[in-house]
């Protein structure tokens, strides 16, 4: 037997695993809500861009996009595409040129898919239960 609590590491639940265990309509509703949050955070980041700069100093929408991808089960590529569309829309609605908005949308979609795959070991459920999981998160980000 290992250290205390070691045997139940795999059984610990997190918010993403709870969402992934929901039925399809409920899971899609949560993903849709996270995508709305991604849009709002994207708009806020563009609006709060420092004067004279063309890039946001922070992009919390990327983190929300990754959460949306992690909540999906087998449809991660589709949710990643939605993250790209939402990011593109928030950039464009906040006043960025269409070409730049499209580029940011593609970049954010790819980022969400890659980070989601690394954090969750490919198609598995994501967890931050072990130091190796935290290391994988740091590498992904």
XYZ file of C-alpha atoms in Angstrom:
141
model
C 0.000 0.000 0.000
C 1.266 3.488 -0.839
C 0.820 6.809 0.825
C -2.520 7.785 2.369
C -5.085 8.696 -0.275
C -3.000 7.195 -3.081
C -5.431 4.361 -3.803
C -8.305 6.721 -4.530
C -6.376 9.084 -6.843
C -8.026 7.684 -9.964
C -11.503 7.882 -8.451
C -11.406 11.602 -7.611
C -13.856 13.660 -9.600
C -13.329 17.112 -11.022
C -15.695 19.518 -12.739
C -14.729 18.333 -16.215
C -15.236 14.658 -15.360
C -18.626 15.513 -13.870
C -19.639 17.287 -17.079
C -18.347 14.386 -19.173
C -20.526 11.997 -17.150
C -23.710 13.955 -17.934
C -26.172 12.885 -20.588
C -25.744 14.333 -24.056
C -28.236 17.241 -23.792
C -26.894 18.382 -20.429
C -23.251 18.030 -21.515
C -23.914 20.005 -24.704
C -25.643 22.702 -22.630
C -22.604 23.069 -20.390
C -20.293 23.178 -23.412
C -22.518 25.840 -24.996
C -22.377 27.885 -21.783
C -18.570 27.625 -21.710
C -18.473 28.715 -25.367
C -20.592 31.768 -24.475
C -18.108 32.485 -21.672
C -15.282 32.103 -24.207
C -16.973 34.694 -26.436
C -17.485 37.150 -23.582
C -13.923 36.740 -22.317
C -12.616 37.192 -25.859
C -14.582 40.410 -26.258
C -13.336 41.676 -22.892
C -9.714 40.911 -23.765
C -9.941 42.845 -27.036
C -11.762 45.788 -25.458
C -9.206 45.918 -22.648
C -6.203 45.856 -25.014
C -3.713 48.502 -23.882
C -3.823 51.733 -25.926
C -1.452 51.656 -28.884
C -1.218 47.869 -28.846
C -2.746 45.426 -31.295
C -2.521 42.370 -29.055
C -4.362 41.663 -25.842
C -2.108 41.434 -22.799
C -4.060 38.374 -21.641
C -6.387 35.921 -23.294
C -8.625 34.136 -20.762
C -10.808 32.961 -23.638
C -8.097 30.426 -24.475
C -8.492 28.771 -21.086
C -12.271 28.690 -21.401
C -11.912 27.198 -24.880
C -9.708 24.424 -23.510
C -12.303 23.702 -20.807
C -14.997 23.406 -23.499
C -12.834 20.921 -25.428
C -12.074 18.918 -22.286
C -15.795 18.651 -21.491
C -16.424 16.951 -24.822
C -16.010 13.222 -25.132
C -15.502 12.125 -28.722
C -16.393 15.427 -30.414
C -13.261 17.333 -29.410
C -12.404 18.336 -32.965
C -15.936 19.737 -33.425
C -15.813 21.653 -30.140
C -12.371 22.959 -31.138
C -13.871 24.210 -34.404
C -16.606 25.948 -32.401
C -13.930 27.516 -30.183
C -12.328 28.866 -33.358
C -15.621 30.305 -34.611
C -16.429 31.835 -31.227
C -12.945 33.349 -30.960
C -13.160 34.695 -34.484
C -16.580 36.181 -33.732
C -15.497 37.822 -30.490
C -12.422 39.358 -32.122
C -14.392 40.653 -35.085
C -17.287 41.947 -32.967
C -14.807 43.829 -30.774
C -13.367 45.616 -33.802
C -10.474 43.504 -35.026
C -10.049 43.159 -38.818
C -11.686 40.070 -40.327
C -8.383 38.540 -41.514
C -6.826 38.882 -38.049
C -9.990 37.545 -36.431
C -9.893 34.472 -38.674
C -6.203 33.909 -37.894
C -6.820 34.163 -34.139
C -9.808 31.829 -34.474
C -7.728 29.179 -36.227
C -4.894 29.556 -33.718
C -7.231 29.285 -30.719
C -9.013 26.247 -32.185
C -5.690 24.462 -32.711
C -4.462 25.490 -29.274
C -7.591 24.190 -27.539
C -7.386 20.868 -29.370
C -3.663 20.356 -28.692
C -3.796 21.404 -25.031
C -6.902 19.274 -24.505
C -5.200 16.238 -26.030
C -2.036 16.678 -23.950
C -3.851 17.300 -20.665
C -6.196 14.345 -21.131
C -3.648 11.837 -22.460
C -5.294 11.766 -25.895
C -8.906 10.638 -25.634
C -8.980 9.919 -21.895
C -10.566 11.947 -19.148
C -8.474 14.888 -17.951
C -7.191 14.944 -14.397
C -4.724 16.798 -12.231
C -4.370 14.015 -9.689
C -0.633 13.318 -10.015
C 2.476 15.402 -10.464
C 2.826 13.958 -13.981
C -0.621 15.412 -14.797
C 0.500 18.839 -13.596
C 3.709 18.528 -15.626
C 1.644 17.657 -18.714
C -0.512 20.767 -18.114
C 2.561 22.972 -17.821
C 4.040 21.516 -21.009
C 0.741 21.975 -22.844
C 0.395 25.598 -21.833
